[in-house]
XYZ file of C-alpha atoms in Angstrom:
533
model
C -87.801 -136.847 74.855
C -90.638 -135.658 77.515
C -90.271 -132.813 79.326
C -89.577 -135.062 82.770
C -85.978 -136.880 82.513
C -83.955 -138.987 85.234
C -80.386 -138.952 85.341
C -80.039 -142.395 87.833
C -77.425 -144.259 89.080
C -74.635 -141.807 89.347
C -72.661 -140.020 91.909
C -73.720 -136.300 92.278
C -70.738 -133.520 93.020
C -73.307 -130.768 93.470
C -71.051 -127.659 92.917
C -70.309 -126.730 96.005
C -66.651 -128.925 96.195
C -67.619 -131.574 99.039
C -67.950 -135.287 98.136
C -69.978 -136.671 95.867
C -73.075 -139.077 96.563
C -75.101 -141.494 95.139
C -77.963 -139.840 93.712
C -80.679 -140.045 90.977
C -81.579 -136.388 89.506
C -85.131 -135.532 87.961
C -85.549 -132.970 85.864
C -89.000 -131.580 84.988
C -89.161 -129.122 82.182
C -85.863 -126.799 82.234
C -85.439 -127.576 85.862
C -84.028 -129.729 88.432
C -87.182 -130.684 90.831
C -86.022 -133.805 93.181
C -82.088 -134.844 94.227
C -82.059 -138.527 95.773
C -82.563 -142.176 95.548
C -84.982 -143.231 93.372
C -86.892 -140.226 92.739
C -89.232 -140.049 89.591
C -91.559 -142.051 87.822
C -90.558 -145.522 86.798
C -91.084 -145.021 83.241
C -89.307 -141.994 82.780
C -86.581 -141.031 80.225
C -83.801 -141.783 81.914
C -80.291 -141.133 80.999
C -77.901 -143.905 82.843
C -75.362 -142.498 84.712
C -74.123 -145.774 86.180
C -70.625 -145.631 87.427
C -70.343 -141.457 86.279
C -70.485 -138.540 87.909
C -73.109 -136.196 88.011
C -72.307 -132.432 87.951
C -73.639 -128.862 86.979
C -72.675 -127.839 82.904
C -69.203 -126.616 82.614
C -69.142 -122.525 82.491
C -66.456 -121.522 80.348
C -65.426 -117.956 81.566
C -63.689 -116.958 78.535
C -64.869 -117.933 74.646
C -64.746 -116.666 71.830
C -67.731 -119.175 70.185
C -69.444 -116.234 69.033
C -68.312 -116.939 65.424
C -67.989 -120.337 65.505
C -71.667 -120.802 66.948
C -73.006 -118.494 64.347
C -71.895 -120.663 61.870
C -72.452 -123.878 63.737
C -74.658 -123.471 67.019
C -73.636 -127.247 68.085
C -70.422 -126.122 69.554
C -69.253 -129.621 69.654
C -65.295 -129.218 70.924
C -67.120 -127.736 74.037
C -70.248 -130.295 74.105
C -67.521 -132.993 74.433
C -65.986 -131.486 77.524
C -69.402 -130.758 79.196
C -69.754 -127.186 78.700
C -73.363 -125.571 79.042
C -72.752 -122.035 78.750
C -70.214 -119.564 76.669
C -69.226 -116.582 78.148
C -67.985 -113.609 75.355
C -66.505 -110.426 75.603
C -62.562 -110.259 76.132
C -61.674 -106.724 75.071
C -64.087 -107.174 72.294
C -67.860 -107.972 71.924
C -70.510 -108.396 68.973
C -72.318 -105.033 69.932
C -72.151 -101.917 70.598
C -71.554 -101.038 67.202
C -71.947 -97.504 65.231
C -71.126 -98.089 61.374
C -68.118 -96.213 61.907
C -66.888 -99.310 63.917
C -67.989 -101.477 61.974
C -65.738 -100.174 59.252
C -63.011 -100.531 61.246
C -63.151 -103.375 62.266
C -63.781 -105.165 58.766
C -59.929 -105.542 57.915
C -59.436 -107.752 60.748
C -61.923 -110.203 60.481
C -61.551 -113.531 59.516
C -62.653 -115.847 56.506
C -65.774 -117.102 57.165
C -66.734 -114.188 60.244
C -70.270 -113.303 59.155
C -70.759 -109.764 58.646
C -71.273 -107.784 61.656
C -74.971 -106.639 61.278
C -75.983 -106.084 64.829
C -75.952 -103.140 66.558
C -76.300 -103.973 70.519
C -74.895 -107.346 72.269
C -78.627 -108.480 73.442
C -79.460 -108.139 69.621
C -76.568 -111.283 68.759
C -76.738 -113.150 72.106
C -80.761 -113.295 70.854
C -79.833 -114.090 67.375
C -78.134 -117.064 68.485
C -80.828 -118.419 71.033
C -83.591 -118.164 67.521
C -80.961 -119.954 65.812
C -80.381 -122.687 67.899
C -77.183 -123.156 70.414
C -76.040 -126.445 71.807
C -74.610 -123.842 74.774
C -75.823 -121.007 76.278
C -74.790 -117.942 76.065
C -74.029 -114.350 77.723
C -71.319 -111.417 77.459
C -69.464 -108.727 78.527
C -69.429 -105.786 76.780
C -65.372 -105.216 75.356
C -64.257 -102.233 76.413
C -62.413 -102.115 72.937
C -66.252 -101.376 71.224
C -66.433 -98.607 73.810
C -63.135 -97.195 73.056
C -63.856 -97.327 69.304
C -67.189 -95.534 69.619
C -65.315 -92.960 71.568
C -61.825 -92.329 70.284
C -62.163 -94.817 66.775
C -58.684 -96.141 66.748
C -57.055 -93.424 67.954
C -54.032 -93.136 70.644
C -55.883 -90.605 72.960
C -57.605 -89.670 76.090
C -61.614 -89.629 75.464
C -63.353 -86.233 76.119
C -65.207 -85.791 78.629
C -68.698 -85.670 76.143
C -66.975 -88.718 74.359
C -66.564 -90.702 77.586
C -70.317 -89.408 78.511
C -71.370 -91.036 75.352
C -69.876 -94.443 76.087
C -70.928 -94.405 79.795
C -74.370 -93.773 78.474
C -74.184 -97.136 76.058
C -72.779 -98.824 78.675
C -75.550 -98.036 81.109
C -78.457 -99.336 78.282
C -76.110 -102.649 77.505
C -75.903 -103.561 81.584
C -79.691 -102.645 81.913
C -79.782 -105.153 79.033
C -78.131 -107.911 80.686
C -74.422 -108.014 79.777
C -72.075 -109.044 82.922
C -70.172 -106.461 82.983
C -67.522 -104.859 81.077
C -64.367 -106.784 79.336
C -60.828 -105.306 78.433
C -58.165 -106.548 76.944
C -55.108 -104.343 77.563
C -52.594 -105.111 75.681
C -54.336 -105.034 72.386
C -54.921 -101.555 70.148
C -57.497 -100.110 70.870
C -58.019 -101.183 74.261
C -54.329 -100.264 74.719
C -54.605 -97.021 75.067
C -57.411 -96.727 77.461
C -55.837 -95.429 80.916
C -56.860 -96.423 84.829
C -58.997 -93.818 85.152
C -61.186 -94.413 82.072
C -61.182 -97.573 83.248
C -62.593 -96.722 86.407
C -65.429 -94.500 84.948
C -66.872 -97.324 82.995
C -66.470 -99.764 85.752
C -68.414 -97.001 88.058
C -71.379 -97.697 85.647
C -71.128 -101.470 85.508
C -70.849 -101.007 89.626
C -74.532 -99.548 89.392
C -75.636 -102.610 87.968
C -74.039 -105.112 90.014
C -72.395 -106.285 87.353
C -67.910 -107.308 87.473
C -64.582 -105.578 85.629
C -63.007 -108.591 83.708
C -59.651 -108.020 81.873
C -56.801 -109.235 79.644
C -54.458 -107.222 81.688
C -52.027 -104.896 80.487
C -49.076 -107.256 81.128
C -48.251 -110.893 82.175
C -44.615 -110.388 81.568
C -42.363 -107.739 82.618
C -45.097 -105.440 84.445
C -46.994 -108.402 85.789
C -47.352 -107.229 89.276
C -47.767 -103.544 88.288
C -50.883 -105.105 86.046
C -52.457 -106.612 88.817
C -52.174 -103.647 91.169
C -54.182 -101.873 88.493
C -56.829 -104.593 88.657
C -57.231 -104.310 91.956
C -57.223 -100.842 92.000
C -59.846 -100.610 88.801
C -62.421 -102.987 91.113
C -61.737 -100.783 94.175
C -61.870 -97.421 93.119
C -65.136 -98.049 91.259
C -66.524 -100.638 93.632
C -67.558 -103.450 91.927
C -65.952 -107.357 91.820
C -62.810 -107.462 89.208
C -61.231 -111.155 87.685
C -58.023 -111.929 85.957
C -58.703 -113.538 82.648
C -56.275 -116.122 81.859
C -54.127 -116.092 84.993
C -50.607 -116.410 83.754
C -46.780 -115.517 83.890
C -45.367 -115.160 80.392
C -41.323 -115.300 80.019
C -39.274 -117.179 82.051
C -37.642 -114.356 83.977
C -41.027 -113.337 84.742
C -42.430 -117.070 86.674
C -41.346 -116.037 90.031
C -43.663 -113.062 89.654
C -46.703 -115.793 90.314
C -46.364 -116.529 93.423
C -46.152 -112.435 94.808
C -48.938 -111.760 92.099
C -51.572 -114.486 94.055
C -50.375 -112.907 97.606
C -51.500 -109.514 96.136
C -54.593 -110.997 95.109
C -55.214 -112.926 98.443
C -54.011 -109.199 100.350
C -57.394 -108.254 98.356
C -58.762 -110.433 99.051
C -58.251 -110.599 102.951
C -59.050 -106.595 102.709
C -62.763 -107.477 101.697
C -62.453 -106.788 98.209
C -63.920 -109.685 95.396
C -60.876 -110.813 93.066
C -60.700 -113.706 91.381
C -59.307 -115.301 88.201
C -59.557 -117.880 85.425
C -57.098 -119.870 83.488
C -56.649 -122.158 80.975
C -54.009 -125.461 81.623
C -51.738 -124.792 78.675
C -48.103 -123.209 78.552
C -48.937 -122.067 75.081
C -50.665 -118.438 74.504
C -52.644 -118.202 71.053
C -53.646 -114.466 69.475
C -52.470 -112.949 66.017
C -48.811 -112.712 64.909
C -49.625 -108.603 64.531
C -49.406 -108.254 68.444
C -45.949 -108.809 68.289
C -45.895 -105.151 66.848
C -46.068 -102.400 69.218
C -49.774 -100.654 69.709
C -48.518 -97.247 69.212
C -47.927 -98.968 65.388
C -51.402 -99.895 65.126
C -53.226 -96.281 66.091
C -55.662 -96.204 63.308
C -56.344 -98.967 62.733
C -54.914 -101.834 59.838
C -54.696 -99.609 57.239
C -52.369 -97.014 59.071
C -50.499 -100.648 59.787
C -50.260 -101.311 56.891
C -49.489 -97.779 55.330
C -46.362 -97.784 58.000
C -45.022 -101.134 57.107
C -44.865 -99.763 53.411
C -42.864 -97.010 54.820
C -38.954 -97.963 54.682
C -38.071 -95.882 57.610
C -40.850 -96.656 60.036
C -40.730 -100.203 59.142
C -36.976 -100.308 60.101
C -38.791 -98.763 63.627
C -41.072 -101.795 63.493
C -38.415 -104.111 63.246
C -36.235 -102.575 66.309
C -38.801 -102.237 68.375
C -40.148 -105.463 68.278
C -36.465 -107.153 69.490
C -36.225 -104.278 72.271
C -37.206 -104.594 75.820
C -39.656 -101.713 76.393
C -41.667 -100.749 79.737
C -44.502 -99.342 77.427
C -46.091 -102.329 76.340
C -46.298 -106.629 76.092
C -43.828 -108.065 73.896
C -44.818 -111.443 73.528
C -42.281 -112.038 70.742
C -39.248 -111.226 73.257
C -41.878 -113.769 76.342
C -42.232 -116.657 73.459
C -38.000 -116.596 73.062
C -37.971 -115.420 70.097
C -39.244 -117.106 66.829
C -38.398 -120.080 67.616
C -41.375 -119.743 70.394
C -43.763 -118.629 67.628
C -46.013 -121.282 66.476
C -47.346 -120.240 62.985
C -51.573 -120.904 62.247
C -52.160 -119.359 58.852
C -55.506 -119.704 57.753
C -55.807 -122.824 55.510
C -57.266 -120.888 52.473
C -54.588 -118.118 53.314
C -51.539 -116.635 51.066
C -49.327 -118.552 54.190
C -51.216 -121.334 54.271
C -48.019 -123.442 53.682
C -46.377 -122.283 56.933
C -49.379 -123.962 59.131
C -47.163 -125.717 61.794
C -44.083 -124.123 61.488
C -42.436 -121.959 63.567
C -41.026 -118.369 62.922
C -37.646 -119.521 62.812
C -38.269 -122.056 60.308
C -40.351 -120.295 57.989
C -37.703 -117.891 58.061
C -34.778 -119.803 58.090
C -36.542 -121.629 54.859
C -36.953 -118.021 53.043
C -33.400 -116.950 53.873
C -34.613 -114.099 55.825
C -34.307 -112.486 58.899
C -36.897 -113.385 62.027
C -38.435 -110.051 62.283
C -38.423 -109.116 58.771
C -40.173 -112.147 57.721
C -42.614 -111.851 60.814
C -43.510 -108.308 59.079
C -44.105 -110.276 55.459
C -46.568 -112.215 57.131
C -48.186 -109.891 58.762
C -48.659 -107.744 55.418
C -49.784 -111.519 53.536
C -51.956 -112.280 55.667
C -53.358 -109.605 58.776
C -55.313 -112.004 60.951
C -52.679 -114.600 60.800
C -52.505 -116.676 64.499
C -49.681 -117.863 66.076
C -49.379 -119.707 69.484
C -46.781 -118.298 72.261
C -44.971 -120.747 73.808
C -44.335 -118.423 77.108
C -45.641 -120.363 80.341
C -44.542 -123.246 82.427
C -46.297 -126.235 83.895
C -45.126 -125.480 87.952
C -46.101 -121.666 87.432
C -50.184 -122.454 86.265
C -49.887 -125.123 89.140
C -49.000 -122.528 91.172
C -51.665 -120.545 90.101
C -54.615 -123.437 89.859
C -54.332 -124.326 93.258
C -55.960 -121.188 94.127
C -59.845 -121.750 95.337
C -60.818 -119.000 93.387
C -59.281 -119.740 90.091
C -62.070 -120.669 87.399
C -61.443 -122.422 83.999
C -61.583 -121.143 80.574
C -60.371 -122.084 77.151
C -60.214 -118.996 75.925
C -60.834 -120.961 72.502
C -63.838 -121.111 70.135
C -65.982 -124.031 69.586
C -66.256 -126.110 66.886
C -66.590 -129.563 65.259
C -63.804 -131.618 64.211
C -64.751 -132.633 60.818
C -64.513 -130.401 57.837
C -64.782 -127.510 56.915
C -63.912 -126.396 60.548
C -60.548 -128.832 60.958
C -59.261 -126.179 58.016
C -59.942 -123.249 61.408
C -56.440 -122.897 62.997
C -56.966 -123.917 66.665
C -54.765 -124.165 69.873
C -55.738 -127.644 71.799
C -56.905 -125.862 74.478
C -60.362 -125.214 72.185
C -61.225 -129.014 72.441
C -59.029 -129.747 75.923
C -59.230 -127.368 78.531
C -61.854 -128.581 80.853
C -62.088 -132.458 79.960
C -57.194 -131.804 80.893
C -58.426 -130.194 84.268
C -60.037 -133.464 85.498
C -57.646 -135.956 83.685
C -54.496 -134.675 84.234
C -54.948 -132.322 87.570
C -57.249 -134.129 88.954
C -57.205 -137.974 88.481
C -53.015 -137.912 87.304
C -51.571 -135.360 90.116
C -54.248 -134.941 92.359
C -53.635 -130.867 92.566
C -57.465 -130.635 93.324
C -59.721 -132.815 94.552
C -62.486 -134.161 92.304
C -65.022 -132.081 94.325
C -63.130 -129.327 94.179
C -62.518 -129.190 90.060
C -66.170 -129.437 89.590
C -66.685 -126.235 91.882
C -64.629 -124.351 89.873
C -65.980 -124.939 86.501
C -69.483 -124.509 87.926
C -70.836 -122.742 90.779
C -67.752 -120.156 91.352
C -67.756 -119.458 87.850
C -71.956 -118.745 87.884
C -71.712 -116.497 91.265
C -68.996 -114.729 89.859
C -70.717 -113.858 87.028
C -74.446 -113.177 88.478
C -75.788 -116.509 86.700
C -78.541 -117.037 88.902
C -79.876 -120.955 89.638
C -77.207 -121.868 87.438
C -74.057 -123.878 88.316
C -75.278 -126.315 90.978
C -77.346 -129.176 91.705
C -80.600 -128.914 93.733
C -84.231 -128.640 93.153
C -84.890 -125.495 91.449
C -82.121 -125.063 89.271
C -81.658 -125.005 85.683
C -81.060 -128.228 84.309
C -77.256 -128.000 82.969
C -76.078 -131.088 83.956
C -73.004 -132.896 82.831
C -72.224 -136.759 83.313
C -68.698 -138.138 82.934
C -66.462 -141.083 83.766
C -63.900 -139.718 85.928
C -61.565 -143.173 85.036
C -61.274 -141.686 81.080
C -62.528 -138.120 80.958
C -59.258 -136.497 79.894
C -58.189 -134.224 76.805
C -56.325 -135.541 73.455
C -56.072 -132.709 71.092
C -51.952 -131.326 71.177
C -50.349 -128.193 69.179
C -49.853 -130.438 66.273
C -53.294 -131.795 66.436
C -55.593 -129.903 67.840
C -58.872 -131.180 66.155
C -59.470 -134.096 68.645
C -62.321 -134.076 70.814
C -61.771 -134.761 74.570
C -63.438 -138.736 76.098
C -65.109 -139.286 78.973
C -68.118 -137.096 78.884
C -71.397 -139.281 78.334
C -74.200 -137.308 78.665
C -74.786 -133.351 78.404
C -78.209 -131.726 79.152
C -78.889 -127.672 78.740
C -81.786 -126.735 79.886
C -83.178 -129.976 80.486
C -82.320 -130.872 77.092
C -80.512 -133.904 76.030
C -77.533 -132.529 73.758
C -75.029 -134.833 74.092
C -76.572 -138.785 75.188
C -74.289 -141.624 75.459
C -71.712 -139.912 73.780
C -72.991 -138.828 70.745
C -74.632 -135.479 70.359
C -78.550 -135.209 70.018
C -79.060 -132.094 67.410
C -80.772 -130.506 70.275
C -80.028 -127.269 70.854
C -81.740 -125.628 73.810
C -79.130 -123.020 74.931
C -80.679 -119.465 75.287
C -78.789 -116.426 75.566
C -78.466 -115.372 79.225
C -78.965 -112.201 81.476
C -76.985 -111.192 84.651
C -79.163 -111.753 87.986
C -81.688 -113.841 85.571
């Protein structure tokens, strides 16, 4: 198509959460020049957007595409929900890297990862833009890199040249444009990071105006005592600080939501910038190893691995992971036991049989015990997945109603057809966004319509120093999503996950068709994006 496009006949929600109006939108090059009736030139390209609404390109505030785009840049299980830009970096990011990292980290990557050649996040996010992305893209740095480049996998305070060293890399990466920096506490290495390293790094990414993001250190037991250290991480070193995933995991543990969003909102009220994100499912997804203990994984998958061969320290294993501790998240003990655990081997995998099934059953089937068989599949297969069925539907209600919850799918994206149906998925990779505006929205009316589109566009892009990006007016970047808000709704479930979300018509990224009347274009304009640029 030209470089001038309408979008006409639809009903613009502009990102700021009022009521929409009837408006046609004309995009010139990569931006949005004229909002209004009738604007452009009668023989434009024009995308019809009769009977749709017309917002700003979903920003999804936690991915983990980086992969998944590598491999296939359309990114179609987010193109189908209306997603325009990927944001990376939970705990872990592609860059910085030393070799010595990269070593370490080989074990625990995937079939099919591509080899981690790149030494500094702008040097991927770049990669991808030459590539070609559907989305675009940007990133944290993960605090885990940091860690590793400091301490390697080690269960330690950094030294004070050590923790130099990383503040230095983490100075050059925010001059380079990453958003900020991104932990994820409850995971080895990032584990065993304290407050006040935490705090040090931040101070840098405070310099740059960039934000503290973080898996925190609990959502179960020490909830609250995990978002007091938030808050205190983003006030101590000054800068903005957000909740990834905003959840309460184990039932004795829901009540903590509603005292967890009046600290936030004390925070708030004090002046200081806290938000959050979430995803709509009661289901957690991340490897069946982080039911073990971190202090177990302190070198990293060998020394795992070495232990579990150990009779007497995998007898440990085993008793810790069925005992309550105040030292660290037992999601095993949050899901209810196996019968909470969701298995998703890998389909090539030595447990590939056990797709589907839960714990219980794959060790009821093998006449062995829950915990002992969790530790054979662990030593099978060491990147094995498994969903945590620890939330509940009233508690992320109580949570989404929040104005300054954002939306995530903390997912990856990728095509439903093969070889990627084989990928072991949670539904929330092909769902989240497209089950905010069919089931909260248009089902229960928790938000306004208005209101959804806010979240998952201009709140998310301030947040994250996206400039021109999340709402419609002349001048912006053309990220524009149309959708019918009659059908838009998700369809993938646990036991189906590869099903694309309906509803979503059109998709343009940077003025770019990629998705038109339904079916994606091959265009794929995403470029990787700076904070503040």
């Amino acid at each position: 198509m030209s470089t001038t496009l309408v979008i006409r006949g639809g009903t613009v929600h502009d990102g700021n959460g009022g009521p929409g109006r009837p408006a046609d939108v004309l995009v010139e090059g990569d931006r949005i020049v004229a909002v209004g009736p009738g604007v452009g030139d009668p023989g434009a390209p024009v995308l019809d957007a009769t009977g749709m609404v017309v917002a700003p390109g979903f920003v999804n505030v936690l991915s983990h595409a980086y992969f998944s785009l590598e491999n296939d840049g359309r990114g179609l299980s987010d193109l189908y929900q209306g997603v325009t830009t990927e944001i990376f970096g939970e705990g872990f990011s592609i860059g910085p890297f030393t070799p010595e990292v990269k070593a370490l980290l080989a074990p625990g990557l995937e079939p099919g990862d591509p080899e981690l050649t790149w030494d500094r996040l702008p040097e991927f996010l770049g990669h991808l833009e030459r590539k070609g992305v559907a989305q675009n893209v940007a990133s944290f740095v993960g605090a885990h890199n940091l860690r590793m480049i400091g301490a390697g996998a080690e269960n330690r305070p950094m030294t004070a040249a050590e923790l130099d060293r990383v503040r230095g890399i983490l100075d050059e990466e925010m001059a380079d444009g990453a958003l900020g920096l991104g932990s994820a506490l409850i995971y080895p290495p990032g584990a065993f990071a304290s407050t006040d390293e935490l705090v040090a790094l931040s101070e840098v990414v405070a310099r740059h105006g960039g934000m503290y993001i973080s898996h925190m250190r609990s959502e179960g037991d020490h909830f609250l005592d995990a978002v007091d250290e938030l808050i205190e991480i983003g006030r101590r070193a000054g800068l903005p600080a957000e909740i990834y995933h905003l959840k309460a995991a184990g039932r004795h543990n829901w009540p903590k939501m509603e005292r967890a969003v009046e600290r936030v909102e004390a925070a708030r009220a004090a002046g200081q910038k806290v938000t959050a994100d979430i995803y709509p499912y009661i289901a957690g997804q991340t490897s069946l190893g982080a039911s073990i203990p971190p202090d177990f994984h302190e070198g990293g998958y060998e020394a795992l691995a070495d232990r579990l061969r150990d009779p007497a320290e995998r007898a440990r294993i085993r008793e810790a992971v069925v005992t309550p501790s105040d030292r660290w998240e037992n999601l095993y003990l949050a899901a209810g036991g196996a019968k909470g655990v969701l298995l998703l081997p890998d389909a090539s995998g030595p447990a590939a049989k056990y797709r589907g099934l839960s714990l219980q059953e794959v060790a009821d089937s093998n006449g062995t015990e829950p915990v002992e068989m969790l530790l054979q599949l662990v030593e099978q297969e060491p990147a094995l997945n498994s969903m945590y069925f620890m939330m509940d539907e009233d508690v992320l209600r109580t949570a989404l109603r929040n104005p300054w919850v954002s939306v995530c799918s903390d997912g990856q994206s990728i095509a439903a057809e093969a070889p990627y149906v084989d990928t072991p998925t949670h539904p929330r990779t092909y769902g989240s966004f497209a089950r905010i505006l069919g089931k909260y929205v248009r089902e229960e009316s928790l938000l306004s319509l208005g209101e959804a589109v806010r979240r998952m566009t201009s709140l998310p892009a301030e947040n994250l120093g996206l400039r021109d990006r999340g709402v419609i007016a002349p001048g912006k970047f053309a990220d524009l999503v149309v959708f019918d808000p009659d059908t838009i709704g998700d369809r993938a479930t646990y036991e189906q996950p590869h099903q694309y979300a309906t509803g979503v018509k059109h998709v343009v990224v940077n003025g770019e068709p990629a998705l038109a009347d339904g079916i994606p274009t091959g265009l794929v304009a995403g470029r990787a994006l700076r904070r503040g640029q």
